[in-house]
Amino acid sequence: MAALSVLALLLLLACGGPRAAGQKRKEMVLSEKVSQLMEWTSKRSVIRMNGDKFRRLVKAPPRNYSVIVMFTALQPHRQCVVCKQADEEYQILANSWRYSSAFTNKIFFAMVDFDEGSDVFQMLNMNSAPTFINFPAKGKPKRGDTYELQVRGFAAEQLARWVADRTDVNIRVIRPPNYAGPLMLGLLLAVIGGLVYLRGSNLDFLYNKTGWAFAALCFVLAMTSGQMWNHIRGPPYAHKNPHTGQVSYIHGSSQAQFVAETHIVLLFNGGVTLGMVLLHEAATSDMDVGKRKITDK
Amino acid sequence: TILFLAWLAGFSSRLFAVIRFESIIHEFDPWFNYRSTHHLASHGFYEFLNWFDERAWYPLGRIVGGTVYPGLMVTAGLIHWILNMLNVTVHIRDVCVFLAPVFSGLTAISTFLLTRELWNQGAGLLAACFIAIVPGYISRSVAGSFDNEGIAIFALQFTYYLWVKSVKTGSVFWTICCCLSYFYMVSAWGGYVFIINLIPLHVFVLLLMQRYSRRVYIAYSTFYIVGLILSMQIPFVGFQPIRTSEHMAAAGVFALLQAYAFLQYLRDRLTKQEFQTLFFLGVSLAAGIVFLSHQPTTWVSFFFDLHILVCTFPAGLWFCIKNINDERVFVALYAISAVYFAGVMVRLMLTLTPVVCMLSAIAFSNVFERYLGDDMKRENPPIEDSSDEDDKRNPGNLYDKAGKVRKHVSEQEKTEEGLGPNIKNIVTMLMLMLLMMFAVHCTWVTSNAYSSPSVVLASYNHDGTRNILDDFREAYYWLRQNTDEHARVMSWWDYGYQIAGMANRTTLVDNNTWNNSHIALVGKAMSSNESAAYEIMRSLDVDYVLIIFGGVIGYSGDDINKFLWMVRIAEGEHPKDIRESDYFTPQGEFRVDKAGSPTLLNCLMYKMSYYRFGEMQLDFRTPPGFDRTRNAEIGNKDIKFKHLEEAFTSEHWLVRIYKVKQLDNRETLDHKLRVTNIVPKQKYLSKKVGSQ
């Protein structure tokens, strides 16, 4: 009986041993995963994943971290304009997280491109891009773990709010400072200052009517050719049809326009104006007859 | 004569809608204006000014007297009163419908006067004709479009004319006339802010250009004070001119002008250069640019509304600036500011139109002057007049679209020195052809794009015959004749004015949209399921619900297409009850077929739109219940109502009206009734049977 109990104990220990080892193995795998993810994040805030990495690190069970994944299609031949814009905002968000003081290893940002991981798209039954999904530490992603892009838009601040909702991790979005505005203002002031300094004593150049007329004309021509629309809506210069390779400079619908189109209209309007002015000038008897004939031929 | 012809041309080209359909008020906003004018005509001026409308925005009501620009109603009412005094019995509706075309003629005249002040008579005549037929102005002033802009543009041009006159002459008389015209403008349209900023800007720039004179001082000082007092007489404007930022520029310039005049008076001898530098610096530190993110304008809109005028008006601007004087500064500023505003917001194209007409007229007039007889002084006046007459008569012949080449004009040219006659002929003919094309374009645009009453729809069959869809009026008149006078109708706010005007019933929300929470309540009722909606409707005392459904004819402006806006507005006020994402499929699509979200398929709007639609088969190719607007077969065909019943559906199912039922007298029980006659399953075996 004593021998039996000792054997039983030994057996138990033996069974317990591998189990413990198994648990340790599992734990190691987890810490391995985390350290790998941290290493990748330190190289690049948004980790690029293919199908294999995705299955290993995002889908496979032992996880104590959540992963936000952007499923996108950034290849140029996919022609997904929204994907590029969303990608920029996503990068800003991931960067804000990585360089923030609250950075932990509880949440990681990743992306899967359709051309690199199409099997992942199939596995998740996804057919639209871009899509943002949060894979929580415990359990499967629920309905709210898919980001409602149509409703909220892809601004980094909105994404951050959604992340905070799902994972309780607050990220303060910091955008890289835009120097264009202050630079232009500085340049303008410098020009004005220079003008005043150099021409301070003689401001007669302001009286030059032709100069003012020309400036007014430029402004008017710019406005009537739709430059404000371009500024606000930011259309492309022209459109290249991906299938036929044909470049079209004029937009098909009358509700929108290309930049190339506006330039054409600008030149046309300018041409007509110039023509009328020249017609007028040619008819005044400043020049001699021959010259006039030539000018308005 | 020419002006009369221009008036006639303008008037006639605005009548397409009246000829094709009938004399009816168009769109939505004009119905409110018409109803107000009707109230004014029936009850008198003071009743109108103090009117509290309890038949709109039930149960809140609306203070009409203090929230409208009364100019339009007063004008129409006055004309109606005068005509009736002369025993010409005209119905107020006809006065309203034809007011805008009549005023377009007056606008042409005032444009003529203004351009004549700025340049010369020839240019004035051209400008009058341009503005009579240009689409940009016609779009807001067709017959039936009874809206503020129709009279406001006339007031605008007339005020500007009087201002230019007063700056030129420096007389107080003209300035007071200008103030009275400004008062009329303030009573007519909110766009008076444009005047009150442009005139001070003009004065400011004159100061900068060293063009200060006593005339400017007298004109502006009088204008500012008297104009300010007059503008505050309108209840809607009230004390805004001394409180809001849009009016501060005028005050600022007034102060600046007084300071400047004072300095000049003292003859304080700062050197001229220092003064100049001071002003120059002041200008260069001006405010930054504000980018309005409303609806910017594509170049197509410019061309569509203005045709060749938009190409030629920069030339006119050039000529104006090259030959600058006080009043041409004004028109240059007007042009630049108007073109900027028109560029950022497509609706402001209307304010650009008059100045474009004027400047193109100047450009054309200049060219014509040179090319229609230069050296032959004797023949100059008759040639110029006849050529002007010829191409003015051209717009008068609207229905004669064949291009008549005006050869006989150029044949009058004698040989002259300078440019050869051939060159001149060619140039003249080209110009005239351009103008003819312009006239043709204007007519075409007016006829096709801007002459739809939108209350009556028309479609054209394969063989060209016209099919009129008069569902709206059919439904409104049903309401008017078949419902109680104090019945309350719930619908989305777009139709509020029309229901109030045509059906004469109390509405909950209308196009004024001044109370967003009230609109959100209506939206919540439309997007909830029937029981929740019924509670809201009971609390608001709703008797009838009216919706627009376009699935039978493929009308894309119906309420299902607007439904997401109802949800969004409701979610803004009640985020816990309504969530926009509930109405989308898990993939994020908005679908009305079987795959649609269950919340959508059970909400009140869906049920009301598609009630009995599942039995309707429009075409043998499509299944029953096929929605032509969404191109989908609807998901929920078996719809039953608990608290509503269908009251009326118009001929093409466009308008559907439902009556809200009262509460039942008895509440039905939800649980099963107790059964009292239970028969036992097992027969009772008597123990009296003999035992084995």
Coordinates of C-alpha atoms in Angstrom, one line a residue, chain B residues 114-621:
Chain B
L114 CA -26.5 102.8 -62.4
T115 CA -24.4 101.8 -65.4
R116 CA -25.2 105.1 -67.1
E117 CA -23.8 106.9 -64.0
L118 CA -20.7 104.8 -64.2
W119 CA -20.0 104.9 -67.9
N120 CA -22.4 106.0 -70.5
Q121 CA -25.8 105.5 -71.9
G122 CA -24.9 102.8 -74.4
A123 CA -23.4 100.7 -71.7
G124 CA -26.5 101.3 -69.6
L125 CA -28.8 99.9 -72.2
L126 CA -26.7 96.9 -72.7
A127 CA -26.6 96.2 -69.0
A128 CA -30.3 96.5 -68.7
C129 CA -30.8 93.9 -71.4
F130 CA -28.2 91.6 -70.0
I131 CA -29.8 91.6 -66.6
A132 CA -33.2 91.1 -68.0
I133 CA -32.4 87.7 -69.4
V134 CA -29.4 86.4 -67.5
P135 CA -30.1 83.0 -65.9
G136 CA -28.3 83.8 -62.6
Y137 CA -31.0 86.3 -61.7
I138 CA -33.9 84.5 -63.4
S139 CA -33.4 81.4 -61.3
R140 CA -34.6 83.4 -58.2
S141 CA -37.2 85.4 -59.9
V142 CA -39.4 83.3 -62.2
A143 CA -43.1 83.8 -62.0
G144 CA -44.3 81.8 -59.0
S145 CA -41.1 82.1 -57.1
F146 CA -42.4 84.5 -54.5
D147 CA -39.3 85.0 -52.5
N148 CA -37.3 87.9 -51.0
E149 CA -34.6 87.9 -53.7
G150 CA -37.1 88.9 -56.4
I151 CA -37.5 92.4 -55.0
A152 CA -34.3 92.5 -53.1
I153 CA -32.1 92.7 -56.2
F154 CA -34.2 95.7 -57.4
A155 CA -33.7 97.4 -54.1
L156 CA -30.0 96.6 -54.2
Q157 CA -29.4 98.1 -57.6
F158 CA -31.5 101.2 -56.9
T159 CA -29.7 101.8 -53.6
Y160 CA -26.4 101.5 -55.3
Y161 CA -27.5 103.9 -58.0
L162 CA -28.6 106.5 -55.5
W163 CA -25.4 106.1 -53.6
V164 CA -23.3 106.6 -56.6
K165 CA -25.4 109.7 -57.5
S166 CA -25.0 111.1 -54.0
V167 CA -21.2 110.6 -54.0
K168 CA -21.1 112.3 -57.4
T169 CA -23.2 115.3 -56.4
G170 CA -22.6 115.5 -52.7
S171 CA -26.2 116.6 -52.2
V172 CA -28.2 115.6 -49.1
F173 CA -31.3 115.1 -51.2
W174 CA -29.8 112.2 -53.1
T175 CA -28.4 110.7 -49.9
I176 CA -31.8 110.8 -48.2
C177 CA -33.3 109.1 -51.2
C178 CA -30.5 106.5 -50.9
C179 CA -31.4 106.0 -47.3
L180 CA -35.0 105.4 -48.1
S181 CA -34.0 102.9 -50.7
Y182 CA -31.7 101.3 -48.2
F183 CA -34.6 101.1 -45.7
Y184 CA -36.6 99.3 -48.4
M185 CA -33.8 96.9 -48.9
V186 CA -33.4 96.1 -45.2
S187 CA -37.2 95.4 -45.1
A188 CA -36.8 93.0 -48.0
W189 CA -33.8 90.8 -47.5
G190 CA -31.1 89.7 -45.1
G191 CA -28.6 90.4 -47.8
Y192 CA -28.7 94.1 -46.8
V193 CA -25.6 93.3 -44.8
F194 CA -23.8 93.3 -48.1
I195 CA -24.7 96.9 -48.7
I196 CA -23.9 98.1 -45.3
N197 CA -20.4 96.6 -45.7
L198 CA -19.7 97.5 -49.3
I199 CA -20.5 101.2 -48.9
P200 CA -18.2 101.7 -45.9
L201 CA -15.5 99.8 -47.8
H202 CA -16.0 102.1 -50.7
V203 CA -15.5 105.1 -48.5
F204 CA -12.5 103.5 -46.9
V205 CA -10.8 102.8 -50.2
L206 CA -11.5 106.3 -51.4
L207 CA -9.8 107.6 -48.3
L208 CA -6.8 105.3 -49.0
M209 CA -6.6 106.6 -52.5
Q210 CA -6.4 110.2 -51.4
R211 CA -9.8 110.8 -53.0
Y212 CA -11.4 112.4 -50.0
S213 CA -13.7 115.2 -50.7
R214 CA -16.5 117.1 -49.0
R215 CA -19.0 115.2 -51.2
V216 CA -17.9 111.8 -49.7
Y217 CA -18.1 113.2 -46.2
I218 CA -21.6 114.5 -46.6
A219 CA -22.8 111.4 -48.4
Y220 CA -21.5 108.9 -46.0
S221 CA -22.2 110.7 -42.7
T222 CA -25.8 111.3 -43.7
F223 CA -26.2 107.8 -45.0
Y224 CA -24.8 106.2 -42.0
I225 CA -26.9 108.0 -39.4
V226 CA -30.2 108.1 -41.2
G227 CA -29.8 104.6 -42.6
L228 CA -29.0 103.2 -39.2
I229 CA -32.1 104.6 -37.6
L230 CA -34.3 103.5 -40.5
S231 CA -32.9 100.0 -40.6
M232 CA -33.6 99.6 -36.9
Q233 CA -37.3 100.2 -37.5
I234 CA -37.7 96.7 -38.9
P235 CA -38.7 94.5 -36.0
F236 CA -36.6 91.6 -37.2
V237 CA -33.4 93.7 -37.4
G238 CA -34.1 95.4 -34.1
F239 CA -30.8 96.4 -32.4
Q240 CA -28.6 94.2 -34.5
P241 CA -26.9 97.1 -36.3
I242 CA -25.3 98.3 -33.1
R243 CA -24.5 94.9 -31.6
T244 CA -23.4 92.4 -34.3
S245 CA -20.0 92.3 -35.9
E246 CA -21.3 92.4 -39.5
H247 CA -22.3 96.0 -38.9
M248 CA -19.2 97.1 -37.1
A249 CA -17.3 97.9 -40.2
A250 CA -19.8 100.6 -41.0
A251 CA -19.4 102.1 -37.6
G252 CA -15.7 101.9 -37.8
V253 CA -15.5 103.7 -41.1
F254 CA -17.9 106.3 -39.8
A255 CA -15.6 107.0 -36.9
L256 CA -12.5 107.0 -39.2
L257 CA -14.2 109.4 -41.6
Q258 CA -14.9 111.8 -38.8
A259 CA -11.4 111.6 -37.7
Y260 CA -10.0 112.1 -41.1
A261 CA -12.2 115.1 -41.8
F262 CA -11.2 116.6 -38.6
L263 CA -7.5 116.2 -39.4
Q264 CA -8.0 117.7 -42.8
Y265 CA -9.9 120.6 -41.2
L266 CA -7.0 121.3 -38.8
R267 CA -4.6 121.1 -41.7
D268 CA -2.3 119.3 -39.5
R269 CA 0.8 119.3 -41.5
L270 CA 2.1 115.8 -41.2
T271 CA 4.1 115.3 -44.4
K272 CA 2.2 113.7 -47.1
Q273 CA 4.5 110.7 -47.2
E274 CA 4.0 109.9 -43.5
F275 CA 0.3 110.0 -43.9
Q276 CA 0.5 107.7 -46.9
T277 CA 2.8 105.3 -45.0
L278 CA 0.3 105.2 -42.1
F279 CA -2.6 104.3 -44.3
F280 CA -0.6 101.8 -46.2
L281 CA 0.5 100.0 -43.0
G282 CA -3.1 100.1 -41.8
V283 CA -4.3 98.3 -44.8
S284 CA -1.6 95.7 -44.8
L285 CA -2.5 94.6 -41.2
A286 CA -6.0 93.9 -42.2
A287 CA -8.0 90.9 -41.1
G288 CA -7.2 87.5 -42.4
I289 CA -9.2 85.5 -44.8
V290 CA -12.2 83.4 -43.6
F291 CA -12.7 80.2 -45.5
L292 CA -16.4 79.4 -45.5
S293 CA -16.8 75.7 -45.8
H294 CA -20.2 75.8 -47.3
Q295 CA -20.9 74.9 -50.9
P296 CA -18.1 76.3 -53.1
T297 CA -18.8 76.9 -56.7
T298 CA -17.4 75.0 -59.7
W299 CA -16.6 76.9 -62.9
V300 CA -19.6 75.2 -64.5
S301 CA -22.0 77.1 -62.3
F302 CA -20.4 80.3 -63.2
F303 CA -20.7 79.6 -66.9
F304 CA -24.2 78.1 -66.7
D305 CA -25.6 81.1 -64.9
L306 CA -23.7 83.9 -66.7
H307 CA -22.5 82.4 -70.1
I308 CA -20.2 84.7 -72.0
L309 CA -20.7 87.5 -69.5
V310 CA -18.3 85.8 -67.1
C311 CA -15.6 85.8 -69.7
T312 CA -16.1 89.4 -70.7
F313 CA -16.6 91.1 -67.4
P314 CA -12.9 91.1 -66.4
A315 CA -12.4 93.2 -69.5
G316 CA -15.0 95.6 -68.2
L317 CA -13.3 95.6 -64.8
W318 CA -10.0 96.4 -66.5
F319 CA -11.5 99.4 -68.3
C320 CA -13.1 100.7 -65.1
I321 CA -9.8 100.6 -63.2
K322 CA -7.9 102.2 -66.0
N323 CA -10.2 105.1 -66.1
I324 CA -10.8 105.4 -62.5
N325 CA -12.9 107.9 -60.7
D326 CA -14.9 107.9 -57.4
E327 CA -17.8 105.8 -58.6
R328 CA -15.8 103.3 -60.6
V329 CA -13.9 102.5 -57.4
F330 CA -17.2 101.5 -56.0
V331 CA -18.0 99.1 -58.8
A332 CA -14.5 97.6 -58.8
L333 CA -14.9 96.9 -55.1
Y334 CA -18.4 95.5 -55.7
A335 CA -17.0 93.2 -58.4
I336 CA -14.1 91.9 -56.4
S337 CA -16.1 91.2 -53.2
A338 CA -19.0 89.7 -55.1
V339 CA -16.8 87.3 -57.1
Y340 CA -15.1 86.1 -53.9
F341 CA -18.4 85.4 -52.2
A342 CA -19.8 83.7 -55.2
G343 CA -16.7 81.5 -55.4
V344 CA -17.1 80.2 -51.8
M345 CA -20.9 79.8 -51.8
V346 CA -22.9 78.9 -54.9
R347 CA -26.1 80.5 -53.6
L348 CA -24.4 83.9 -53.6
M349 CA -24.1 83.8 -57.3
L350 CA -27.2 86.0 -57.3
T351 CA -25.3 89.0 -55.8
L352 CA -22.6 88.6 -58.5
T353 CA -25.0 88.7 -61.3
P354 CA -25.8 92.5 -61.4
V355 CA -22.2 93.6 -61.3
V356 CA -21.2 91.1 -64.0
C357 CA -24.0 92.4 -66.2
M358 CA -22.8 96.0 -65.7
L359 CA -19.2 95.4 -66.3
S360 CA -19.7 93.2 -69.4
A361 CA -22.0 95.9 -70.7
I362 CA -19.2 98.4 -70.2
A363 CA -16.8 96.1 -72.0
F364 CA -19.1 95.4 -74.9
S365 CA -20.1 99.1 -75.2
N366 CA -16.5 100.1 -75.3
V367 CA -15.7 97.7 -78.1
F368 CA -18.8 98.5 -80.1
E369 CA -18.0 102.2 -79.8
R370 CA -14.7 101.7 -81.5
Y371 CA -15.9 99.4 -84.1
L372 CA -19.2 100.9 -85.2
G373 CA -17.9 103.9 -86.8
D374 CA -15.0 105.7 -85.4
D375 CA -14.0 108.6 -87.6
M376 CA -17.4 109.4 -89.2
K377 CA -18.6 111.6 -86.5
R378 CA -21.8 112.6 -88.3
E379 CA -22.9 109.1 -88.8
N380 CA -21.8 108.0 -85.4
P381 CA -24.9 108.6 -83.3
P382 CA -27.4 107.1 -85.7
I383 CA -25.3 104.0 -86.3
E384 CA -24.7 103.4 -82.7
D385 CA -28.4 103.8 -81.8
S386 CA -29.6 101.6 -84.6
S387 CA -27.1 98.9 -83.8
D388 CA -28.0 99.1 -80.2
E389 CA -31.7 98.9 -81.1
D390 CA -31.0 95.9 -83.3
D391 CA -29.4 93.8 -80.7
K392 CA -31.8 94.9 -78.1
R393 CA -34.7 93.9 -80.2
N394 CA -33.0 90.6 -80.5
P395 CA -33.7 89.5 -76.9
G396 CA -37.2 90.6 -77.5
N397 CA -37.6 88.0 -80.1
L398 CA -37.4 85.1 -77.7
Y399 CA -39.3 82.6 -79.6
D400 CA -37.4 83.3 -82.8
K401 CA -34.4 81.2 -82.2
A402 CA -33.0 81.2 -85.7
G403 CA -29.9 83.3 -85.9
K404 CA -30.5 86.3 -88.0
V405 CA -27.3 87.7 -89.3
R406 CA -27.4 91.4 -89.0
K407 CA -25.8 92.3 -92.3
H408 CA -27.6 95.5 -92.8
V409 CA -26.0 97.2 -89.9
S410 CA -22.5 96.8 -91.2
E411 CA -23.5 97.8 -94.6
Q412 CA -24.0 101.3 -93.4
E413 CA -20.3 101.6 -92.7
K414 CA -18.5 103.9 -95.1
T415 CA -14.9 103.5 -95.9
E416 CA -12.9 105.2 -93.3
E417 CA -9.3 105.8 -92.4
G418 CA -7.8 103.6 -89.8
L419 CA -9.1 100.1 -89.6
G420 CA -10.5 98.8 -92.8
P421 CA -14.3 98.4 -92.9
N422 CA -14.0 94.7 -93.4
I423 CA -12.2 94.2 -90.1
K424 CA -14.8 96.3 -88.4
N425 CA -17.6 94.4 -90.0
I426 CA -16.2 91.1 -89.1
V427 CA -15.6 92.2 -85.5
T428 CA -19.1 93.6 -85.2
M429 CA -20.7 90.6 -86.6
L430 CA -18.7 88.3 -84.3
M431 CA -19.8 90.4 -81.3
L432 CA -23.4 90.3 -82.3
M433 CA -23.3 86.5 -82.9
L434 CA -21.9 86.2 -79.4
L435 CA -24.7 88.2 -78.0
M436 CA -27.2 86.2 -79.9
M437 CA -25.8 82.9 -78.6
F438 CA -26.1 84.4 -75.1
A439 CA -29.7 85.2 -75.6
V440 CA -30.4 81.7 -76.9
H441 CA -28.5 80.2 -74.0
C442 CA -30.5 82.2 -71.5
T443 CA -33.8 81.2 -72.9
W444 CA -32.8 77.6 -73.0
V445 CA -31.5 77.6 -69.4
T446 CA -34.6 79.4 -68.1
S447 CA -36.9 77.0 -69.9
N448 CA -35.3 73.8 -68.8
A449 CA -33.6 74.4 -65.5
Y450 CA -35.4 77.1 -63.6
S451 CA -39.0 76.9 -64.6
S452 CA -40.2 74.0 -62.5
P453 CA -42.9 74.7 -59.9
S454 CA -41.7 71.6 -58.0
V455 CA -45.2 71.3 -56.5
V456 CA -46.4 69.8 -59.7
L457 CA -44.1 67.3 -61.3
A458 CA -44.0 66.5 -65.0
S459 CA -42.5 63.6 -66.8
Y460 CA -42.2 62.9 -70.5
N461 CA -43.1 59.7 -72.2
H462 CA -41.4 58.0 -75.1
D463 CA -43.5 59.8 -77.6
G464 CA -43.0 63.2 -76.0
T465 CA -46.4 63.6 -74.4
R466 CA -46.4 65.0 -71.0
N467 CA -47.5 63.3 -67.9
I468 CA -48.4 65.5 -65.0
L469 CA -48.1 64.3 -61.5
D470 CA -50.2 66.5 -59.3
D471 CA -50.1 64.2 -56.2
F472 CA -49.0 66.9 -53.8
R473 CA -51.9 69.2 -54.4
E474 CA -54.3 66.3 -54.6
A475 CA -53.2 65.2 -51.1
Y476 CA -53.2 68.7 -49.7
Y477 CA -56.7 69.4 -50.9
W478 CA -57.9 66.1 -49.5
L479 CA -56.6 67.2 -46.2
R480 CA -58.3 70.6 -46.6
Q481 CA -61.6 69.1 -47.4
N482 CA -61.8 66.0 -45.4
T483 CA -60.3 66.7 -42.0
D484 CA -61.3 68.7 -39.1
E485 CA -60.3 72.4 -39.2
H486 CA -58.2 72.1 -36.1
A487 CA -56.6 68.8 -37.0
R488 CA -52.8 68.7 -36.5
V489 CA -50.6 67.2 -39.2
M490 CA -47.2 65.7 -38.5
S491 CA -44.7 65.5 -41.4
W492 CA -41.1 66.2 -41.9
W493 CA -40.2 69.9 -41.9
D494 CA -39.7 70.3 -45.6
Y495 CA -43.5 70.2 -46.2
G496 CA -44.6 72.4 -43.4
Y497 CA -45.1 75.6 -45.4
Q498 CA -46.9 73.8 -48.2
I499 CA -49.3 72.0 -45.8
A500 CA -50.0 75.3 -44.0
G501 CA -50.5 77.1 -47.3
M502 CA -52.5 74.7 -49.3
A503 CA -54.1 72.4 -46.8
N504 CA -54.6 75.1 -44.2
R505 CA -54.0 72.8 -41.3
T506 CA -51.9 73.2 -38.2
T507 CA -48.4 71.7 -38.5
L508 CA -45.8 70.7 -36.0
V509 CA -42.6 71.7 -37.8
D510 CA -41.9 73.7 -40.9
N511 CA -39.1 75.1 -43.1
N512 CA -38.3 77.8 -40.6
T513 CA -36.5 75.2 -38.6
W514 CA -36.0 77.5 -35.6
N515 CA -36.5 74.8 -33.0
N516 CA -34.2 71.8 -33.4
S517 CA -35.5 69.9 -30.4
H518 CA -39.0 70.0 -31.8
I519 CA -37.8 68.7 -35.1
A520 CA -35.8 66.0 -33.2
L521 CA -39.0 64.9 -31.6
V522 CA -40.7 64.4 -34.9
G523 CA -37.6 62.6 -36.2
K524 CA -37.7 60.3 -33.2
A525 CA -41.3 59.5 -33.8
M526 CA -40.6 58.6 -37.4
S527 CA -37.7 56.4 -36.5
S528 CA -39.1 54.5 -33.6
N529 CA -41.3 51.5 -33.7
E530 CA -45.0 52.0 -33.8
S531 CA -45.7 51.8 -30.0
A532 CA -43.0 54.3 -29.0
A533 CA -44.0 56.6 -31.9
Y534 CA -47.6 56.4 -30.8
E535 CA -46.6 57.7 -27.3
I536 CA -44.9 60.7 -28.8
M537 CA -47.7 61.4 -31.2
R538 CA -50.2 61.3 -28.4
S539 CA -48.2 63.7 -26.4
L540 CA -48.1 66.1 -29.3
D541 CA -51.8 65.7 -30.1
V542 CA -51.1 64.5 -33.6
D543 CA -54.1 63.6 -35.7
Y544 CA -52.6 62.9 -39.1
V545 CA -49.2 61.9 -40.4
L546 CA -48.1 62.8 -43.9
I547 CA -45.2 61.2 -45.7
I548 CA -43.8 61.3 -49.2
F549 CA -43.1 58.0 -50.9
G550 CA -41.4 57.8 -54.2
G551 CA -41.1 54.0 -54.7
V552 CA -43.9 53.7 -57.3
I553 CA -42.7 56.4 -59.7
G554 CA -39.0 56.4 -58.8
Y555 CA -39.1 59.9 -57.2
S556 CA -35.8 60.3 -55.4
G557 CA -36.7 63.1 -53.0
D558 CA -38.9 61.1 -50.8
D559 CA -38.8 60.5 -47.1
I560 CA -37.0 57.2 -47.1
N561 CA -34.1 58.9 -48.8
K562 CA -34.2 61.6 -46.2
F563 CA -34.7 59.1 -43.4
L564 CA -31.1 59.1 -42.2
W565 CA -31.3 62.8 -41.6
M566 CA -34.3 62.2 -39.4
V567 CA -32.3 59.6 -37.5
R568 CA -29.3 61.8 -37.1
I569 CA -31.3 64.8 -35.9
A570 CA -33.2 62.6 -33.5
E571 CA -29.9 61.0 -32.3
G572 CA -28.5 64.5 -31.6
E573 CA -31.2 65.1 -29.0
H574 CA -32.0 61.5 -27.8
P575 CA -28.7 59.6 -28.1
K576 CA -29.8 56.9 -25.7
D577 CA -32.9 55.9 -27.7
I578 CA -31.9 56.3 -31.3
R579 CA -28.6 55.1 -32.7
E580 CA -27.8 55.6 -36.3
S581 CA -25.8 52.4 -36.5
D582 CA -28.9 50.4 -35.7
Y583 CA -30.4 51.2 -39.0
F584 CA -27.5 49.9 -41.0
T585 CA -26.7 46.3 -41.8
P586 CA -23.7 44.8 -40.0
Q587 CA -21.7 45.5 -43.1
G588 CA -22.6 49.2 -42.9
E589 CA -25.1 49.4 -45.7
F590 CA -28.5 51.0 -45.7
R591 CA -30.8 48.5 -47.2
V592 CA -34.6 48.3 -47.4
D593 CA -34.8 44.7 -48.6
K594 CA -34.7 41.4 -46.5
A595 CA -31.1 42.0 -45.6
G596 CA -31.9 45.3 -44.0
S597 CA -31.5 46.0 -40.3
P598 CA -34.6 44.9 -38.3
T599 CA -34.8 48.2 -36.6
L600 CA -35.2 49.9 -39.9
L601 CA -37.7 47.3 -41.1
N602 CA -40.0 47.9 -38.1
C603 CA -39.7 51.7 -37.7
L604 CA -42.7 53.9 -38.3
M605 CA -41.4 55.5 -41.5
Y606 CA -40.7 52.2 -43.1
K607 CA -44.1 50.8 -42.2
M608 CA -46.0 53.9 -43.4
S609 CA -44.1 54.0 -46.7
Y610 CA -44.5 50.4 -47.6
Y611 CA -47.9 49.6 -46.2
R612 CA -49.8 47.6 -48.9
F613 CA -46.8 48.1 -51.2
G614 CA -46.0 44.4 -51.0
E615 CA -49.1 43.5 -52.9
M616 CA -48.3 46.0 -55.7
Q617 CA -46.6 44.7 -58.8
L618 CA -45.7 47.6 -61.1
D619 CA -44.1 45.7 -63.9
F620 CA -44.3 42.0 -65.0
R621 CA -40.5 42.0 -64.9

